[in-house]
mmCIF file of C-alpha atoms in Angstrom:
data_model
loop_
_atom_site.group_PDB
_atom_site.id
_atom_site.type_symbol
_atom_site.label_atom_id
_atom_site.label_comp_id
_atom_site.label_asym_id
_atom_site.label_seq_id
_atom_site.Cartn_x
_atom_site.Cartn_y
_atom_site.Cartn_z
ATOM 1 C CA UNK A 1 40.824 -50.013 15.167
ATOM 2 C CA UNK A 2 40.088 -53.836 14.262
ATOM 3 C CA UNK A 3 38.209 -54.270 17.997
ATOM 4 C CA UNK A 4 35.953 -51.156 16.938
ATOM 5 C CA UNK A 5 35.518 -52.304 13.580
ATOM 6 C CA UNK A 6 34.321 -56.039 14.481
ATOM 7 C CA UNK A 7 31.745 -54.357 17.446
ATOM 8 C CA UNK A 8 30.125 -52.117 14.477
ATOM 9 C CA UNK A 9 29.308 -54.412 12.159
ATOM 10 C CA UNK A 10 26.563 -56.451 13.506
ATOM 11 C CA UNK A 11 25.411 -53.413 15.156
ATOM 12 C CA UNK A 12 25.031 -51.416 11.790
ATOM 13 C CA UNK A 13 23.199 -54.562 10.283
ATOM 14 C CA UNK A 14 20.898 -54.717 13.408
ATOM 15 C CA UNK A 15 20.073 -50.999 13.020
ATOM 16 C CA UNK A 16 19.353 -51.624 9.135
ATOM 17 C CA UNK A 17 17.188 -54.713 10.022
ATOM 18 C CA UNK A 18 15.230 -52.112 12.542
ATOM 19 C CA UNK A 19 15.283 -49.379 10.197
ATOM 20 C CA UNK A 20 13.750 -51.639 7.508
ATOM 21 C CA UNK A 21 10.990 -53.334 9.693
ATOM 22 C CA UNK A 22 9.893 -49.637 11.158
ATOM 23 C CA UNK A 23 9.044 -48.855 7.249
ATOM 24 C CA UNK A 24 12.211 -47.242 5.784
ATOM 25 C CA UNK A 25 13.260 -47.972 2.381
ATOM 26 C CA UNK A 26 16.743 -49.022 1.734
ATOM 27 C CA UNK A 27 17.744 -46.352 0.565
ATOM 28 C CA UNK A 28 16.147 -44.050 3.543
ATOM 29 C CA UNK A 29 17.587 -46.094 5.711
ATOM 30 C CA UNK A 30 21.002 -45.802 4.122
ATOM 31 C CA UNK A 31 20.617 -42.360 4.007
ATOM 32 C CA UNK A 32 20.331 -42.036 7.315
ATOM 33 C CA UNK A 33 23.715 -43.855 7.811
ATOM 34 C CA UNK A 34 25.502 -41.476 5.774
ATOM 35 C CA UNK A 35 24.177 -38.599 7.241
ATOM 36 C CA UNK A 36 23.327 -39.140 10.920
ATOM 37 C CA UNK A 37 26.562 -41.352 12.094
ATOM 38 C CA UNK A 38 25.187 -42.122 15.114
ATOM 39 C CA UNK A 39 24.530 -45.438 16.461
ATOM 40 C CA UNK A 40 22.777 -45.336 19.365
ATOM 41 C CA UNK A 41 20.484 -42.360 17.647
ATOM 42 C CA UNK A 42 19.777 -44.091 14.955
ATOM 43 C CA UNK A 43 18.554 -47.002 16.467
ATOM 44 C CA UNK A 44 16.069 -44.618 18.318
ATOM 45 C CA UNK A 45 14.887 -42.985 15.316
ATOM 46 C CA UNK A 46 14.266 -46.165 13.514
ATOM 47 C CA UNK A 47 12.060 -47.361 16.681
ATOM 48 C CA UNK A 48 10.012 -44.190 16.764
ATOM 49 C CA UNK A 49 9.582 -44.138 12.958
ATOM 50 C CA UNK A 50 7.136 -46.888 13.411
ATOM 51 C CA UNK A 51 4.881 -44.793 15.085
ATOM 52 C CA UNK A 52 5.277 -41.615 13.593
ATOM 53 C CA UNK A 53 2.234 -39.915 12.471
ATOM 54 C CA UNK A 54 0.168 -42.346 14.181
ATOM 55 C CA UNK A 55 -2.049 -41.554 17.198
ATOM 56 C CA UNK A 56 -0.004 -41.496 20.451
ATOM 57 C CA UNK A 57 3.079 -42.017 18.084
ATOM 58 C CA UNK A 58 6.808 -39.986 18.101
ATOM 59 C CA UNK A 59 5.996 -36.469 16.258
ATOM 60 C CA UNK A 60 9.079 -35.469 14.572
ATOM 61 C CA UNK A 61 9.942 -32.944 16.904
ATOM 62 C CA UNK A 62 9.827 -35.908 19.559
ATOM 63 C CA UNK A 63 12.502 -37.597 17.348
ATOM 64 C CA UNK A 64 14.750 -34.600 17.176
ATOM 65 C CA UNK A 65 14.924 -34.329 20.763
ATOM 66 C CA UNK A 66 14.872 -37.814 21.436
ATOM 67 C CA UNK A 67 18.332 -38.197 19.157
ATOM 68 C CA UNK A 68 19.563 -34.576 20.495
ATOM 69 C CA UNK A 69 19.900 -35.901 24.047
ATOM 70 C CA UNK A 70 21.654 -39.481 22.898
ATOM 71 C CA UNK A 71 23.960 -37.670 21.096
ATOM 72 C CA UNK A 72 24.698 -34.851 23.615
ATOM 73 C CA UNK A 73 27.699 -36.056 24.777
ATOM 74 C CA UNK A 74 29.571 -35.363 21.597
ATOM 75 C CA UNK A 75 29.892 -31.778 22.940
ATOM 76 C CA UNK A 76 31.988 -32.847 25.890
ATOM 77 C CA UNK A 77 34.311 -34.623 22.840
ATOM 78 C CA UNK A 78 34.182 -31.503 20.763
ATOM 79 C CA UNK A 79 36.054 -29.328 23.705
ATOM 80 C CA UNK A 80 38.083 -32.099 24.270
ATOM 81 C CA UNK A 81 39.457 -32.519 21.086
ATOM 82 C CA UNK A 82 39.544 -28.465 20.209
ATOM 83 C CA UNK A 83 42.155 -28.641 23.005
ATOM 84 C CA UNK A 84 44.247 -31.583 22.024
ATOM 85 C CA UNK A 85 44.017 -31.028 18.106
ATOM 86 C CA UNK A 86 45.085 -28.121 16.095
ATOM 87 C CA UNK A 87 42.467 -27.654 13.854
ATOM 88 C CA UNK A 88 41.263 -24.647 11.164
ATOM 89 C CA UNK A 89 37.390 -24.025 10.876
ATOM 90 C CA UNK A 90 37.155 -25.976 7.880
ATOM 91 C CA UNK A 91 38.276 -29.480 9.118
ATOM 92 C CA UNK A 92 36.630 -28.895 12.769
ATOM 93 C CA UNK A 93 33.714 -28.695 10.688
ATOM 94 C CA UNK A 94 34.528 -31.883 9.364
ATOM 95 C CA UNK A 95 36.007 -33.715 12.067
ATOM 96 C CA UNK A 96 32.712 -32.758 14.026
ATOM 97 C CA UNK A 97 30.239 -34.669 11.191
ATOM 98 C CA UNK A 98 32.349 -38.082 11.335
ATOM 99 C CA UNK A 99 32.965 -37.737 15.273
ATOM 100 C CA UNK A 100 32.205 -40.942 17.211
ATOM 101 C CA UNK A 101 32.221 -42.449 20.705
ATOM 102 C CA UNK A 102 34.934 -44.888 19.210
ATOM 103 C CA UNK A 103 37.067 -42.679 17.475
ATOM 104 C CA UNK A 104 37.534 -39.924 20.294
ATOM 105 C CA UNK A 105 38.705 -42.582 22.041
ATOM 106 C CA UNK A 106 41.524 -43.985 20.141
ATOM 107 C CA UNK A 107 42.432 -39.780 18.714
ATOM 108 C CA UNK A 108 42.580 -39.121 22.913
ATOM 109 C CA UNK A 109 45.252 -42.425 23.546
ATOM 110 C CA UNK A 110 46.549 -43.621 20.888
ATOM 111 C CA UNK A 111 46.762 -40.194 19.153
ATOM 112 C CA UNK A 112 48.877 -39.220 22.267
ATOM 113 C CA UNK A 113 51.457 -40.968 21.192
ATOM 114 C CA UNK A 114 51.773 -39.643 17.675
ATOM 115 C CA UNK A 115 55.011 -37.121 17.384
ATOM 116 C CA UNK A 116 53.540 -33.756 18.090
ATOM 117 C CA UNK A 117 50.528 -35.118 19.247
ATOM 118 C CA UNK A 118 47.441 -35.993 17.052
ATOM 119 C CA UNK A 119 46.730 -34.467 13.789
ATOM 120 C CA UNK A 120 43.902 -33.818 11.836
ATOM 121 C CA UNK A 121 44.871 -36.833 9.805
ATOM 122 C CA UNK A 122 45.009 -38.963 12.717
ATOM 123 C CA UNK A 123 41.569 -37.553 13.688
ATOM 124 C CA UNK A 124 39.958 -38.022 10.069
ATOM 125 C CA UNK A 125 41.440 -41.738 9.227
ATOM 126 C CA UNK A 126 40.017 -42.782 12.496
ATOM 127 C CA UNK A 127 36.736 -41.747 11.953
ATOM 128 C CA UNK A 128 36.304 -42.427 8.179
ATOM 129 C CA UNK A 129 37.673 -45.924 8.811
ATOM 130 C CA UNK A 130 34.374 -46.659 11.325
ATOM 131 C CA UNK A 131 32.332 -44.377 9.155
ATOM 132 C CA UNK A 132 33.066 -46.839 6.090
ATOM 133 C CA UNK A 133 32.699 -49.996 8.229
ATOM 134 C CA UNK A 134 29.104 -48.472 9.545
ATOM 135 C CA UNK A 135 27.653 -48.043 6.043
ATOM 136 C CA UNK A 136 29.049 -50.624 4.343
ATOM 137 C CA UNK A 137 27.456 -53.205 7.225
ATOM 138 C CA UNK A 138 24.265 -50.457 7.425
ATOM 139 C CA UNK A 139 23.589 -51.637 3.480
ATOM 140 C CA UNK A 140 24.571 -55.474 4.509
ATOM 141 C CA UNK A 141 21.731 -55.334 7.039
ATOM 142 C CA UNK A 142 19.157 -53.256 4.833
ATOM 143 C CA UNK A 143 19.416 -56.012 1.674
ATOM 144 C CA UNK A 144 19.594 -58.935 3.551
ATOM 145 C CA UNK A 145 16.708 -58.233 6.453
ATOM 146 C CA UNK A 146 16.186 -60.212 8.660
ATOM 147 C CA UNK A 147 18.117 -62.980 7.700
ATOM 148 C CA UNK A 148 21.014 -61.759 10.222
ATOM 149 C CA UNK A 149 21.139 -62.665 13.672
ATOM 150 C CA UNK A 150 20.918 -60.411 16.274
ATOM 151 C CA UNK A 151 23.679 -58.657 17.775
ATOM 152 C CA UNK A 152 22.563 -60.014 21.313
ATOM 153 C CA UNK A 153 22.472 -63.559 19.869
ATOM 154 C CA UNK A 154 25.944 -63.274 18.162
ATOM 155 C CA UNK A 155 27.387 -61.866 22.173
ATOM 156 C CA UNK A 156 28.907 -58.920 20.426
ATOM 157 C CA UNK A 157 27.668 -56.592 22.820
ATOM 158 C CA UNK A 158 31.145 -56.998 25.109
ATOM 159 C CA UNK A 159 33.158 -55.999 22.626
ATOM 160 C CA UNK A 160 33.057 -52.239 22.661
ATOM 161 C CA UNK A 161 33.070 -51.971 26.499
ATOM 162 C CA UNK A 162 36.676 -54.134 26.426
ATOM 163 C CA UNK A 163 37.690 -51.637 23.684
ATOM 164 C CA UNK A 164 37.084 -49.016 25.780
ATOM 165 C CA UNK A 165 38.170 -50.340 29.391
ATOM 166 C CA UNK A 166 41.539 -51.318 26.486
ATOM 167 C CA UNK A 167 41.601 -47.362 25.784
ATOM 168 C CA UNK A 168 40.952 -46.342 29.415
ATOM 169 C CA UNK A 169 43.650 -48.646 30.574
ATOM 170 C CA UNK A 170 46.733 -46.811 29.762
ATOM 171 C CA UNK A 171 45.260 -43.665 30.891
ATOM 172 C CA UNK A 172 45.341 -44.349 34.535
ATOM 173 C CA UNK A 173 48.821 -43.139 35.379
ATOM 174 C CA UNK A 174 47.997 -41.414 38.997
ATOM 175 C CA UNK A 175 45.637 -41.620 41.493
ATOM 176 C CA UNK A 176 43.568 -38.856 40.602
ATOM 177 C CA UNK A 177 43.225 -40.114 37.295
ATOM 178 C CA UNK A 178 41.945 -43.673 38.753
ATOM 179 C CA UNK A 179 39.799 -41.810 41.749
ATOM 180 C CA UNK A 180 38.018 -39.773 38.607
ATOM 181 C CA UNK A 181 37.479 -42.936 36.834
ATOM 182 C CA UNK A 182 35.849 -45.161 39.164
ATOM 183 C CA UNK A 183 33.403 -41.863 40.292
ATOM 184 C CA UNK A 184 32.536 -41.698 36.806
ATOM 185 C CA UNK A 185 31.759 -45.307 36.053
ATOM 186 C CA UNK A 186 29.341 -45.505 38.961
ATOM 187 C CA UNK A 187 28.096 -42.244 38.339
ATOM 188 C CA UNK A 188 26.883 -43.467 35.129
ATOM 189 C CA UNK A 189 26.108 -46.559 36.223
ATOM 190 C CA UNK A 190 23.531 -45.041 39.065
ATOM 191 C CA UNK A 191 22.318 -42.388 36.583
ATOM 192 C CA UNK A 192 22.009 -45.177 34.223
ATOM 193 C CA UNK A 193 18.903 -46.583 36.275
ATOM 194 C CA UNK A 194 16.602 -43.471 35.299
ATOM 195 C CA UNK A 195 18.693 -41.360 32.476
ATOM 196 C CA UNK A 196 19.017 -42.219 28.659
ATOM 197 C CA UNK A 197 22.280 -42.788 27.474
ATOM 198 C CA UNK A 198 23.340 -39.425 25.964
ATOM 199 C CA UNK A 199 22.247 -37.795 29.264
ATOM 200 C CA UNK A 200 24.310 -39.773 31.077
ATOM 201 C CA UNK A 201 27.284 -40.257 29.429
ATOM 202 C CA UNK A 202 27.269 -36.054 29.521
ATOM 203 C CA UNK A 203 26.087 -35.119 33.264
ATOM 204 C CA UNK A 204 29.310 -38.544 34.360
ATOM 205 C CA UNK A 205 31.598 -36.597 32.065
ATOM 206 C CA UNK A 206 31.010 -32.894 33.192
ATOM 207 C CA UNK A 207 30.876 -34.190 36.585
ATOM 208 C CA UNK A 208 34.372 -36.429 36.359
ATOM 209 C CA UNK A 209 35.977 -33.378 34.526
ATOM 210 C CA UNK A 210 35.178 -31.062 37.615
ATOM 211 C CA UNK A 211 36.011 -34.015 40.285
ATOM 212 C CA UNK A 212 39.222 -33.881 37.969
ATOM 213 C CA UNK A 213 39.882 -30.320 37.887
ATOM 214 C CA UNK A 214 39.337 -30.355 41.506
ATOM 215 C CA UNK A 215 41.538 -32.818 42.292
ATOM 216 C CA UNK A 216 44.108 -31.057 40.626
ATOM 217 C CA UNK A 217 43.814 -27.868 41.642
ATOM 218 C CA UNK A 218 44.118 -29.506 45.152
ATOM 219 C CA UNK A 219 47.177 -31.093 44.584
ATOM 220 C CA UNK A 220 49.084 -28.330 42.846
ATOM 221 C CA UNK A 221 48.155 -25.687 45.874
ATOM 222 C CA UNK A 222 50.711 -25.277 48.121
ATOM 223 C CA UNK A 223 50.641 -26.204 52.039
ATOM 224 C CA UNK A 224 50.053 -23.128 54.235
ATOM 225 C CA UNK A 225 53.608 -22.728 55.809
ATOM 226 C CA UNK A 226 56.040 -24.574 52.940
ATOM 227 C CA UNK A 227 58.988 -22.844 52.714
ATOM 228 C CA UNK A 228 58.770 -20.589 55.387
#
């Protein structure tokens, strides 16, 4: 988790910096740490704060949606991990609030490897670890303005793409597994040109999970004619 960890930090800051220049207090902008969990969402909120209310500005309804669609791919994670996890109603419920890009991804590999798969354990020490790191760097940011440099400055921004390509890595056993993930990647990176984030990340991951299924299904039909 260290990679993850190091990549949120000046993120969280950068978001508090945001926050606080769009007119949040620190403690609304805190509060939106705690409760939201969402990086990328966040960020957009904060930006649209500044205009809200104002003439031509975000209405809040704007903001909902806005943050809806970033954070739409989480549902793709949600099936995902309903299928690899046992979990009761109670602690899906829980491991949905603290779910992140960063921790599906190490509960989907690394949690793999885990006797009897991942646990709900697993799931929840994974994402209260970047949860903690988040809002502890999210107050950082808020007190000490804009003091910090930014993120771009600092060339952070590589670090959670290697983390991920680090996660995806290991994953590529077959070729149908490396076919799906090169489709995907330029997918997204096509979609990219004219989609937010959320949007894409979603319509690259439904579409690599029926290229996948697809695939599959291909493979495990039998010839016309074996055995006869």
């Amino acid at each position: 988790m260290l990679p993850l960890w190091l990549g949120m930090v000046p993120f969280a800051a950068a978001y508090a910096v945001t926050a606080r220049a769009s007119g949040l207090s620190v403690w609304e902008t805190q509060m939106m740490s705690l409760t939201v969990f969402a990086g990328a969402s966040q960020f957009a909120a904060a930006g649209l704060f500044a205009g809200y209310g104002a003439a031509g500005g975000a209405s809040a309804i704007g903001i909902v949606l806005t943050t809806f669609l970033l954070n739409a791919r989480h549902l793709l994670y949600g099936l995902s991990l309903s299928r690899q996890v046992p979990l009761t109603r109670p602690q899906r419920l829980i491991a949905a609030q603290f779910l992140t890009d960063e921790a599906y991804g190490m509960v989907t590999v690394k949690g793999g490897q885990e006797p009897g798969g991942p646990s709900f354990g697993y799931v929840l020490g994974a994402e209260l670890s970047l949860y903690t790191v988040w809002n502890a760097s999210t107050l950082l940011g808020a007190l000490s303005g804009a003091v910090l440099p930014s993120p771009e400055a600092l060339g952070v921004g590589v670090i959670f793409p290697l983390a991920f390509l680090g996660l995806l890595v290991p994953m590529l056993r077959s070729r149908v597994t490396v076919l799906v993930a090169l489709a995907s990647g330029l997918g997204a990176w096509g979609l990219s040109r004219a989609l937010p984030g959320g949007v894409v990340i979603l319509l690259a991951g439904v579409g690599g999970a029926l290229l996948g299924a697809w695939l599959t299904g291909r493979q495990n039909t039998p010839t016309q004619g074996a055995g006869a």
